[in-house]
Coordinates of C-alpha atoms in Angstrom, one line a residue:
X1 CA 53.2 -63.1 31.1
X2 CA 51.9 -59.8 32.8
X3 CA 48.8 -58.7 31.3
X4 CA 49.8 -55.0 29.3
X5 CA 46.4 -53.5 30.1
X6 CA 44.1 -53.7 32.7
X7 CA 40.9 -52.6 32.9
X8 CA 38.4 -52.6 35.8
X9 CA 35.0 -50.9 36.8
X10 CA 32.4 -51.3 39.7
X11 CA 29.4 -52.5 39.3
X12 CA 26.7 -51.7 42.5
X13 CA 23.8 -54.1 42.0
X14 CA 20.7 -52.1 43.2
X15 CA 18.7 -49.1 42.0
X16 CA 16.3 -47.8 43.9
X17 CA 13.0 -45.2 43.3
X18 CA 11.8 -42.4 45.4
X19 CA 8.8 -39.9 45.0
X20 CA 6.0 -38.3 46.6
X21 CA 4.6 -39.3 49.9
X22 CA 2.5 -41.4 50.2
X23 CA -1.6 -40.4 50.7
X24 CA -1.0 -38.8 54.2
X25 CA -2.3 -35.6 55.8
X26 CA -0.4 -33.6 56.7
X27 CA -0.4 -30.2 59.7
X28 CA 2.2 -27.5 59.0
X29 CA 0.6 -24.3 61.4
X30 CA -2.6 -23.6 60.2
X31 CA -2.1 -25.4 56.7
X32 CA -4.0 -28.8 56.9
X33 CA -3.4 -30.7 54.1
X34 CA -4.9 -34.5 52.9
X35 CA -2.6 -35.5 50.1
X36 CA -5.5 -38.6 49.1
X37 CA -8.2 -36.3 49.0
X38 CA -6.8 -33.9 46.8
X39 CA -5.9 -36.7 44.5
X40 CA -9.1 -38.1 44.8
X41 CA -10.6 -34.9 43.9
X42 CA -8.2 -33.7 40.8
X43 CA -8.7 -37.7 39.3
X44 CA -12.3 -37.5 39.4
X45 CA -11.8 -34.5 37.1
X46 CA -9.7 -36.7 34.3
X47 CA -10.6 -38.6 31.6
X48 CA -9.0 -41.9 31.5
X49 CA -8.0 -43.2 27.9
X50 CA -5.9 -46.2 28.9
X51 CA -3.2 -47.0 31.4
X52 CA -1.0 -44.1 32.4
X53 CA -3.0 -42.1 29.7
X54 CA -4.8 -38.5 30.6
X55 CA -6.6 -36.2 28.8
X56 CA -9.6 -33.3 29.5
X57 CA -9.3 -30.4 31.8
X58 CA -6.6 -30.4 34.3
X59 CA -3.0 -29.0 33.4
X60 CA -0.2 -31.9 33.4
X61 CA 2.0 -32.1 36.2
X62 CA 5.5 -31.4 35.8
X63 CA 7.8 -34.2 37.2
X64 CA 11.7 -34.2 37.6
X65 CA 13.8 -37.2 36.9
X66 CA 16.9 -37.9 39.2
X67 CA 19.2 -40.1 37.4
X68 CA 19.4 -40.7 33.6
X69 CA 20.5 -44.7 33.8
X70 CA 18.0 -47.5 32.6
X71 CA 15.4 -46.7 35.6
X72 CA 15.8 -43.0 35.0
X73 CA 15.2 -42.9 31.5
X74 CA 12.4 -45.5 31.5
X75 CA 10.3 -43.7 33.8
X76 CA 11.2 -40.3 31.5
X77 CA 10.5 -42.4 28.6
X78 CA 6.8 -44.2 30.5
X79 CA 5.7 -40.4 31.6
X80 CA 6.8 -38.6 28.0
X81 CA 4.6 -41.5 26.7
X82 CA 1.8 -40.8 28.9
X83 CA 1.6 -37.5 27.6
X84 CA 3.8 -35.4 30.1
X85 CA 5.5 -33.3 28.1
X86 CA 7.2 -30.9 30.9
X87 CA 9.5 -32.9 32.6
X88 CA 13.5 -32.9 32.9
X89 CA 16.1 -34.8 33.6
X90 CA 19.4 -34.4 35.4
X91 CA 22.3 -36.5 35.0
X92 CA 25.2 -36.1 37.9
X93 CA 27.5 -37.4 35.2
X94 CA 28.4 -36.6 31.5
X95 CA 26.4 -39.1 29.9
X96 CA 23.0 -41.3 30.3
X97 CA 23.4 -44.4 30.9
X98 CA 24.4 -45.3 34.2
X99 CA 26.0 -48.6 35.8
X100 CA 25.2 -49.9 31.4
X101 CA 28.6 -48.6 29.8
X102 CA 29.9 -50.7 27.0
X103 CA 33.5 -49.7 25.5
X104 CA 35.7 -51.1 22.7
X105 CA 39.0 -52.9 24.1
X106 CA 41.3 -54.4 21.5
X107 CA 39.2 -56.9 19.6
X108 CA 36.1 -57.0 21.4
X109 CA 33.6 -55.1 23.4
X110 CA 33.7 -55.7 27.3
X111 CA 31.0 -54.5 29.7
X112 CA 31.5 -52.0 33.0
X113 CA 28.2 -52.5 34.1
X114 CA 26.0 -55.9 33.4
X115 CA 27.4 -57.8 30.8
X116 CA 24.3 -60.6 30.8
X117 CA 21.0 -59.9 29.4
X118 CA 18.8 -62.0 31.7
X119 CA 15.2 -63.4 30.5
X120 CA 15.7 -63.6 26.9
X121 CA 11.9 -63.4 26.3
X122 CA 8.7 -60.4 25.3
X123 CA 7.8 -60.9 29.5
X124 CA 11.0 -58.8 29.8
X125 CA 10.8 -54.8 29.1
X126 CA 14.4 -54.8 28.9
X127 CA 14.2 -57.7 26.0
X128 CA 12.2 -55.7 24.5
X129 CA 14.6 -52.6 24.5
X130 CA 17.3 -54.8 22.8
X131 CA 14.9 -55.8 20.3
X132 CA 14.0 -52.2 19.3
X133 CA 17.2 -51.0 18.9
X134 CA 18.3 -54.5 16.6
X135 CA 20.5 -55.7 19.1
X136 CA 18.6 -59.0 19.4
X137 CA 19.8 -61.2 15.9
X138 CA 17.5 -64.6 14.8
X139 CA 17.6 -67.0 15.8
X140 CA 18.6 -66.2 19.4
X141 CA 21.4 -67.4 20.8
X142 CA 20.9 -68.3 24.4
X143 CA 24.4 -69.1 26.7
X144 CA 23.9 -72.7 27.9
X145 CA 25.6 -73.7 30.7
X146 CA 28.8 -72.0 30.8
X147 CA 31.4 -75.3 31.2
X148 CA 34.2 -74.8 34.0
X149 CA 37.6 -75.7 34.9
X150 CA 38.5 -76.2 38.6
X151 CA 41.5 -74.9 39.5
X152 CA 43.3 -75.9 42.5
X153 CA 46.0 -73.7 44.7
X154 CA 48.6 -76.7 44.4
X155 CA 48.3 -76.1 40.2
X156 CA 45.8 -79.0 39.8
X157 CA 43.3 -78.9 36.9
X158 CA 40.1 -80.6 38.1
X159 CA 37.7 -81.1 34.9
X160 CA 35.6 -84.1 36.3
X161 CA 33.0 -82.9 39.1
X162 CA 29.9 -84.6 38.0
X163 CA 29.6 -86.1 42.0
X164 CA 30.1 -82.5 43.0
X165 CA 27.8 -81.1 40.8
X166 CA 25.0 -82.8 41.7
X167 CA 25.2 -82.5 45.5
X168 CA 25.8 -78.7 44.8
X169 CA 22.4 -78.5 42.8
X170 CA 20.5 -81.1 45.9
X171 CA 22.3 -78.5 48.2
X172 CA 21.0 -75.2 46.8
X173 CA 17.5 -76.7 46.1
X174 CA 17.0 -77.3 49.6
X175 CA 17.9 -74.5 50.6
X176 CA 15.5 -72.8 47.8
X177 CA 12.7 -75.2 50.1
X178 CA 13.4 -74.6 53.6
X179 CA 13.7 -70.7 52.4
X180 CA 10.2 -70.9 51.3
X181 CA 8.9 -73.2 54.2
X182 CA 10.6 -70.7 57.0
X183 CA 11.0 -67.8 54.9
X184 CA 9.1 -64.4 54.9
X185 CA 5.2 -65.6 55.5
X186 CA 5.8 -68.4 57.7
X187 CA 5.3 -68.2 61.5
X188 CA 9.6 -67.7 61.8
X189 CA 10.2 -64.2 62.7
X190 CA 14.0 -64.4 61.6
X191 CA 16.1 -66.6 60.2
X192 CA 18.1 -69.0 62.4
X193 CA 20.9 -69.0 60.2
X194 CA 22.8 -67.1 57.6
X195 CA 23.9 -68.5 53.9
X196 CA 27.2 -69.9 55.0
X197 CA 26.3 -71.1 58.1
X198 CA 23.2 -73.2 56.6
X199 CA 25.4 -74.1 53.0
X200 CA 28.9 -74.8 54.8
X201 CA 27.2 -77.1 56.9
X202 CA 25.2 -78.9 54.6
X203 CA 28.5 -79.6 52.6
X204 CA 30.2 -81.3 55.7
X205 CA 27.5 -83.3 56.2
X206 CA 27.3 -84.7 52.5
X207 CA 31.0 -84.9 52.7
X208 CA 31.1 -87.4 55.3
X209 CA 28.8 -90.3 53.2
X210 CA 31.3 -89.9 50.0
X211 CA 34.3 -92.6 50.1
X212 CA 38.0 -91.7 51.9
X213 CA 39.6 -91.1 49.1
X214 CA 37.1 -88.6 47.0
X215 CA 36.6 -86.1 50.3
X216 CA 39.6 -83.8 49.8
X217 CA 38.6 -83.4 46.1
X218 CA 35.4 -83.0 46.4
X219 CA 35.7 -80.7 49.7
X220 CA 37.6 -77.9 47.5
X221 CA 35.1 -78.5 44.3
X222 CA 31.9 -77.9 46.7
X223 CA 33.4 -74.7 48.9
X224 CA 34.8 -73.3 45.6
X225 CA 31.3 -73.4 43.9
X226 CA 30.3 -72.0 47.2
X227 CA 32.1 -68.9 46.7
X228 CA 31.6 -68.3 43.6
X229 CA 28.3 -68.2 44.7
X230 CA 28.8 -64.5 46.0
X231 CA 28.8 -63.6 42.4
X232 CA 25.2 -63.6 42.4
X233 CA 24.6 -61.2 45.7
X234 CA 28.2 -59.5 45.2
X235 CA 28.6 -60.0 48.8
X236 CA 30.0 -62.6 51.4
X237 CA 27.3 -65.5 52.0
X238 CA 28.1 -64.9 56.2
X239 CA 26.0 -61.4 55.5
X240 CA 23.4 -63.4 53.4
X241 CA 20.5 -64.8 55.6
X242 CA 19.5 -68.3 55.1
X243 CA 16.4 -66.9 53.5
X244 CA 17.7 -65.1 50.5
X245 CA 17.4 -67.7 48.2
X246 CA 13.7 -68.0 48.0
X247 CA 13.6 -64.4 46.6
X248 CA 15.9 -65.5 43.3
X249 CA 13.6 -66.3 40.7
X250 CA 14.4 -66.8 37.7
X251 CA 12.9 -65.0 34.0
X252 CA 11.7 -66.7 31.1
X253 CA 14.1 -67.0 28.2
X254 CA 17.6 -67.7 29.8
X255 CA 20.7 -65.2 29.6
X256 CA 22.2 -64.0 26.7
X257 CA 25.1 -61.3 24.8
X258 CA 24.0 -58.9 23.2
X259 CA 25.8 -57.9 20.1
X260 CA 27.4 -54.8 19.6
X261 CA 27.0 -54.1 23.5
X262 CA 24.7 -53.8 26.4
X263 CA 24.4 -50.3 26.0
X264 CA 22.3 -50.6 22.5
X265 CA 19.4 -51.3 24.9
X266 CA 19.3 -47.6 25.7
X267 CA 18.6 -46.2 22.3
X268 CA 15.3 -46.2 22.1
X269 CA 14.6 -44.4 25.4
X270 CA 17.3 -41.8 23.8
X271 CA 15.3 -41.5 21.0
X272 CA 12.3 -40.6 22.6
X273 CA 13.5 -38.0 24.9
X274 CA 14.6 -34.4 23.0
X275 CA 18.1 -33.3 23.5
X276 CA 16.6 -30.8 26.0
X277 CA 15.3 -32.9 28.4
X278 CA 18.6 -34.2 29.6
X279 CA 20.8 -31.7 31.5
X280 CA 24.0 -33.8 32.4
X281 CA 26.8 -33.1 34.8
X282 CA 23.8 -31.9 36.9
X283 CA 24.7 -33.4 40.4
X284 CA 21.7 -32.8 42.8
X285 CA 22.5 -31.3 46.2
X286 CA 19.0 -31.5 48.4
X287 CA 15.2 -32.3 47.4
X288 CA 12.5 -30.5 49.7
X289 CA 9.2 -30.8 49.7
X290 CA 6.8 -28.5 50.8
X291 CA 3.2 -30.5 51.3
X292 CA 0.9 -27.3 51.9
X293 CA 2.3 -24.7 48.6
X294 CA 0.1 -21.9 48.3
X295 CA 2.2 -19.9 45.8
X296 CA 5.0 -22.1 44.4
X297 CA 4.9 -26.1 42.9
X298 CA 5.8 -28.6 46.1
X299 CA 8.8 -29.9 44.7
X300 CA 12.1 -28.2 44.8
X301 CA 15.6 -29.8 43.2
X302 CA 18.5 -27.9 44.4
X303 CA 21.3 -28.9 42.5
X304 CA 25.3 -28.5 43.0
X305 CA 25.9 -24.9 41.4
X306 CA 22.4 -23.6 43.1
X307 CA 20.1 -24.3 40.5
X308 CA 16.8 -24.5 41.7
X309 CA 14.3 -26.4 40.1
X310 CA 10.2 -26.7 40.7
X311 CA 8.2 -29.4 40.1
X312 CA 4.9 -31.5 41.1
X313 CA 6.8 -34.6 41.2
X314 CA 10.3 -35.8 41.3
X315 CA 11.1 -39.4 40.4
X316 CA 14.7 -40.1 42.2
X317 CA 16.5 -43.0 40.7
X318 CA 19.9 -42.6 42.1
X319 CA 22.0 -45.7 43.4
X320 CA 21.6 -47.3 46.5
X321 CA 24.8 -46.6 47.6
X322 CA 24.3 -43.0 46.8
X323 CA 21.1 -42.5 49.1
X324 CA 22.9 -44.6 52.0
X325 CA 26.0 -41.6 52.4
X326 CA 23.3 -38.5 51.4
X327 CA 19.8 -39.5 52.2
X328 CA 19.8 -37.5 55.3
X329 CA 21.4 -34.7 53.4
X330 CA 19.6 -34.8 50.2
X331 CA 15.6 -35.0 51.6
X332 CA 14.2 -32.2 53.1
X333 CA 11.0 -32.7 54.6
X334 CA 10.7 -35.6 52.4
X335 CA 11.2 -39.0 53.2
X336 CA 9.2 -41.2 56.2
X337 CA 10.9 -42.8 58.7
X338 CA 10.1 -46.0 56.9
X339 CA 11.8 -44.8 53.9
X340 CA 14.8 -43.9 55.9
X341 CA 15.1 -47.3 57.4
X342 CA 14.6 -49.1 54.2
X343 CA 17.6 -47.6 53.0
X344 CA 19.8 -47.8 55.9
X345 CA 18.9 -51.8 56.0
X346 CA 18.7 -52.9 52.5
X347 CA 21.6 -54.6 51.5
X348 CA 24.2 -53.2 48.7
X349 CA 26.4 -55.9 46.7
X350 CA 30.2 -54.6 45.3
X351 CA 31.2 -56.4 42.3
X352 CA 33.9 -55.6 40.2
X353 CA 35.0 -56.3 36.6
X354 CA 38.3 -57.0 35.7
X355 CA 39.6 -56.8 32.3
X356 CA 43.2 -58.3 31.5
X357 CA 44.9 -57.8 28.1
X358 CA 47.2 -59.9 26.6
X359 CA 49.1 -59.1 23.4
X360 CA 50.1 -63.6 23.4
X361 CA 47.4 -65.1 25.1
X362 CA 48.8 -68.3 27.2
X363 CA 45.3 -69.9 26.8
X364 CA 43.4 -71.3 24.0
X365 CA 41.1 -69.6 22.0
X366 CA 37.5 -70.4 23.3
X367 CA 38.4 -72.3 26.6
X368 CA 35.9 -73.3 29.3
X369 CA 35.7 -70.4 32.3
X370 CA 37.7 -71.2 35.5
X371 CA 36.8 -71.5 38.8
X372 CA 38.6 -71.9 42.3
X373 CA 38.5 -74.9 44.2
X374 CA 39.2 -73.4 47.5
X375 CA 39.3 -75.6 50.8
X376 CA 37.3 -74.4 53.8
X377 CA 40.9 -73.4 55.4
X378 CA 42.6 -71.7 52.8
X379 CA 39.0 -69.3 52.3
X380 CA 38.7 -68.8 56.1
X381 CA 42.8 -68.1 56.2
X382 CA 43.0 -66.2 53.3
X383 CA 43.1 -62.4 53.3
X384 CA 44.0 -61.6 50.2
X385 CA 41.7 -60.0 47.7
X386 CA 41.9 -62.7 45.4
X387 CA 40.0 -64.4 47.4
X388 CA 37.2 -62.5 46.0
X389 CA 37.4 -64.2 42.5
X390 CA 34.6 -66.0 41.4
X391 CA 35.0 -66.7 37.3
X392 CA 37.9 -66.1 35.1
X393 CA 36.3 -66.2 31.3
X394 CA 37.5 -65.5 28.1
X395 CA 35.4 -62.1 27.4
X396 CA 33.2 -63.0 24.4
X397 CA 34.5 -62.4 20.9
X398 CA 38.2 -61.8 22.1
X399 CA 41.4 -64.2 22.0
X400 CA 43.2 -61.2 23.9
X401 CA 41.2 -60.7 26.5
X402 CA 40.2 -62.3 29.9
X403 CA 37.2 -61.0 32.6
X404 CA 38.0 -61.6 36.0
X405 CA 34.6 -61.3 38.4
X406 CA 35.1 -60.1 41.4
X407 CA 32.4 -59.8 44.4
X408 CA 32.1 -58.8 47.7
X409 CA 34.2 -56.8 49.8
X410 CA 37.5 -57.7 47.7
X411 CA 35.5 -55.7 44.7
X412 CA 35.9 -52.9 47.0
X413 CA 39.8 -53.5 48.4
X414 CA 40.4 -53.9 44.6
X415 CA 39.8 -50.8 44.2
X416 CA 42.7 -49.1 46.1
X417 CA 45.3 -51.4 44.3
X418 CA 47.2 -49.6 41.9
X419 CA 46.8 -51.3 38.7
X420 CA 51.1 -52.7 37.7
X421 CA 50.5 -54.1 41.1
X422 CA 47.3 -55.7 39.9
X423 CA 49.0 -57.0 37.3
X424 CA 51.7 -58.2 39.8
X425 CA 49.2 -59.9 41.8
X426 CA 47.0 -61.7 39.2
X427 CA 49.9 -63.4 37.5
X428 CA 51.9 -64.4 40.8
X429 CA 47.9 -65.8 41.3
X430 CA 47.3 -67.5 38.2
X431 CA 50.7 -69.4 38.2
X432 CA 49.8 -71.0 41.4
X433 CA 46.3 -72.0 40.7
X434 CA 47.2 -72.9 37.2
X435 CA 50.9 -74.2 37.6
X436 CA 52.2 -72.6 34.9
X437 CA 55.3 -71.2 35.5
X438 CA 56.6 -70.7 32.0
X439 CA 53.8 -69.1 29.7
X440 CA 53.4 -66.7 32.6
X441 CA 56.8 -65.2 32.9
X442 CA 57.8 -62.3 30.3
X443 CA 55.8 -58.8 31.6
X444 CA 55.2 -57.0 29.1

């Protein structure tokens, strides 16, 4: 059975802040100016109240937000706080929010940004959010380990992988050690190896001490929980160094769903900011900045239609992708080399959500998620972007519903797929991995 509506939404996985130089000085002509000793000398002038506070004789600074998602709005939210009352914000879009976007579908609510809160506990601010706005219900109710099905390519349902398992978990936590032992800090300039290379070969290696006739099995189980590994950096594993692992910590509290939405964790930063601090569908077009002013503010935000705005400070909080195509456009005068190269070489993960709808579901209500137990050979041969898939789960509160996670750079080939021949593709898909040629048949 075809799925009668489909549903899918990018999600990038970095955000990424920029503002004013840091303490420099700065020669333009005959204008000498030290930024650190003009800050030095306009604190000493303050009074201090508490953290982020100010009060006494000096006028407040007026700062410009770029963006209006979660970092966007916090650091409006943080400054209006702090007692800065002349600041704006501009949205390229028609509403705040950004990649958190939460939209009824049938009988449930599905998710085109995050649809996790990680680190259920008060040492997360965005916790906290949720908990403000009465998303978060008593007792909480943390997602345990999600239980899986193993899917094969031949229609095999694998559900014991209790061998597997365990040599996955021994696998990644050495890795997590000989990240930290080599890692950034240690006396290796770079690492040897990348993700793949380091995990795929680990796997052979452990695959060669399990008995004859468990290899084959356990081969697909092992690279399929590899891949869905790329899940977590929305990006091949070949263009993840061996290192990357000792940078995933994890928060207190576990993952959970918030009720009603993800995007309930945005109301109280809303309701803090007045109507008329929010100017949306507001794209900006450049950011200058002028070190040495001697008659205007040092900031300027050009935006799309010409608008030209002034400021002390601007707080950019656009995606990562974003600054990659414009940076070199969008800063004037304004960013360091250093800046530049950190975005050119920071790395940007593609994951996409797919949402499939079923008017007669073929599975039952409340099943385990699946996964793909891919052999080395058929993920090396495979160019398909379903090779990309690394969960298919039953989206939370639905029987009509499925998600389909999709990372790296299948998220992005996705994308140019009209969606009947997504639908086309994912059932042909399904009825091979899953063998089921009859539930599957009748498009709708």
């Amino acid at each position: 059975m075809l799925p009668n509506n489909i549903i899918f939404k990018r999600s990038s996985r970095c955000i990424s802040f920029f503002g004013r130089k840091k303490p420099a000085t700065t020669q333009e002509g005959d204008c000498t100016f030290d930024m650190k000793s003009c800050f030095d000398q306009k604190a000493s002038s303050l009074k201090v109240r508490e953290s982020c506070s100010l009060e006494g004789c000096c006028s407040l600074p007026k700062v410009i937000v770029v963006g209006a998602g979660l970092a966007g709005m916090s650091a409006a939210s943080k400054l209006i706080q702090a007692g800065v009352k002349d600041l704006l914000v501009l949205e390229a879009t028609s509403r705040p929010g950004g990649r958190i976007m939460s939209s009824w579908v049938g009988d449930a609510m599905i998710e085109f940004g995050p649809t996790v809160l990680y680190g259920a506990s008060l040492a997360n601010p965005v916790y906290n959010l949720a908990n403000l706005s009465g998303a978060i219900t008593y007792p909480v109710r943390r997602l345990g380990q999600r239980k899986r099905l193993f899917l094969t390519s031949d229609g095999e349902l694998i559900t014991d992988y209790a061998v597997e398992t365990l040599l996955y978990n021994q696998l990644i936590s050495d890795a997590k050690s000989m990240a930290s032992r080599t890692g950034p800090g240690s006396c290796a300039s770079t690492p040897k190896r990348n993700l793949m290379q380091y995990l795929g070969l680990r796997i052979q290696q452990e695959l060669l001490d399990l008995p004859s006739d468990m290899q084959k099995k356990s081969e697909k189980i092992l690279w399929g929980m590899l891949n869905s590994l790329r899940v977590a950096f929305g990006a091949e594993l070949s263009q993840i160094s061996s290192w990357a692992l000792s940078d995933r910590g994890s928060s207190p509290g576990g993952p959970i769903i918030l009720e009603g939405g993800m995007h309930r964790i945005l109301s109280p930063l809303l309701q803090k900011l007045p109507e008329d601090k929010i100017l949306l569908n507001t794209p900006v077009h450049k950011i200058t900045l002028d070190p040495c002013p001697e008659y205007h503010k040092p900031v300027k935000v050009i935006t799309c239609d010409n608008k030209v705005f002034e400021a002390d400070y601007v707080v950019v909080t656009v995606p990562l992708g974003v600054l990659k195509k414009r940076a070199d456009e969008m800063f004037e005068g304004a960013l360091s080399k250093e800046q530049s190269n950190a975005i050119k070489n920071i790395g940007l993960g593609q994951l996409n959500h797919v949402y499939l709808e079923y008017a007669h579901p073929w599975w039952i209500p409340g099943m385990p998620s699946m996964s793909l137990a891919w052999g080395m050979e058929e993920l090396q041969l495979s160019t398909e972007w379903t090779k990309g898939i690394g969960y298919i789960h039953e989206v939370h509160g639905s029987k009509h519903l499925l998600s389909v996670d999709i990372a790296g750079p299948e998220a992005e080939l996705i994308e140019g797929v009209a969606e009947e021949e997504v639908a086309i593709q994912i059932t042909r898909f399904l009825r091979k991995f899953t063998g089921d040629t009859l539930s599957l048949t009748q498009l709708i």
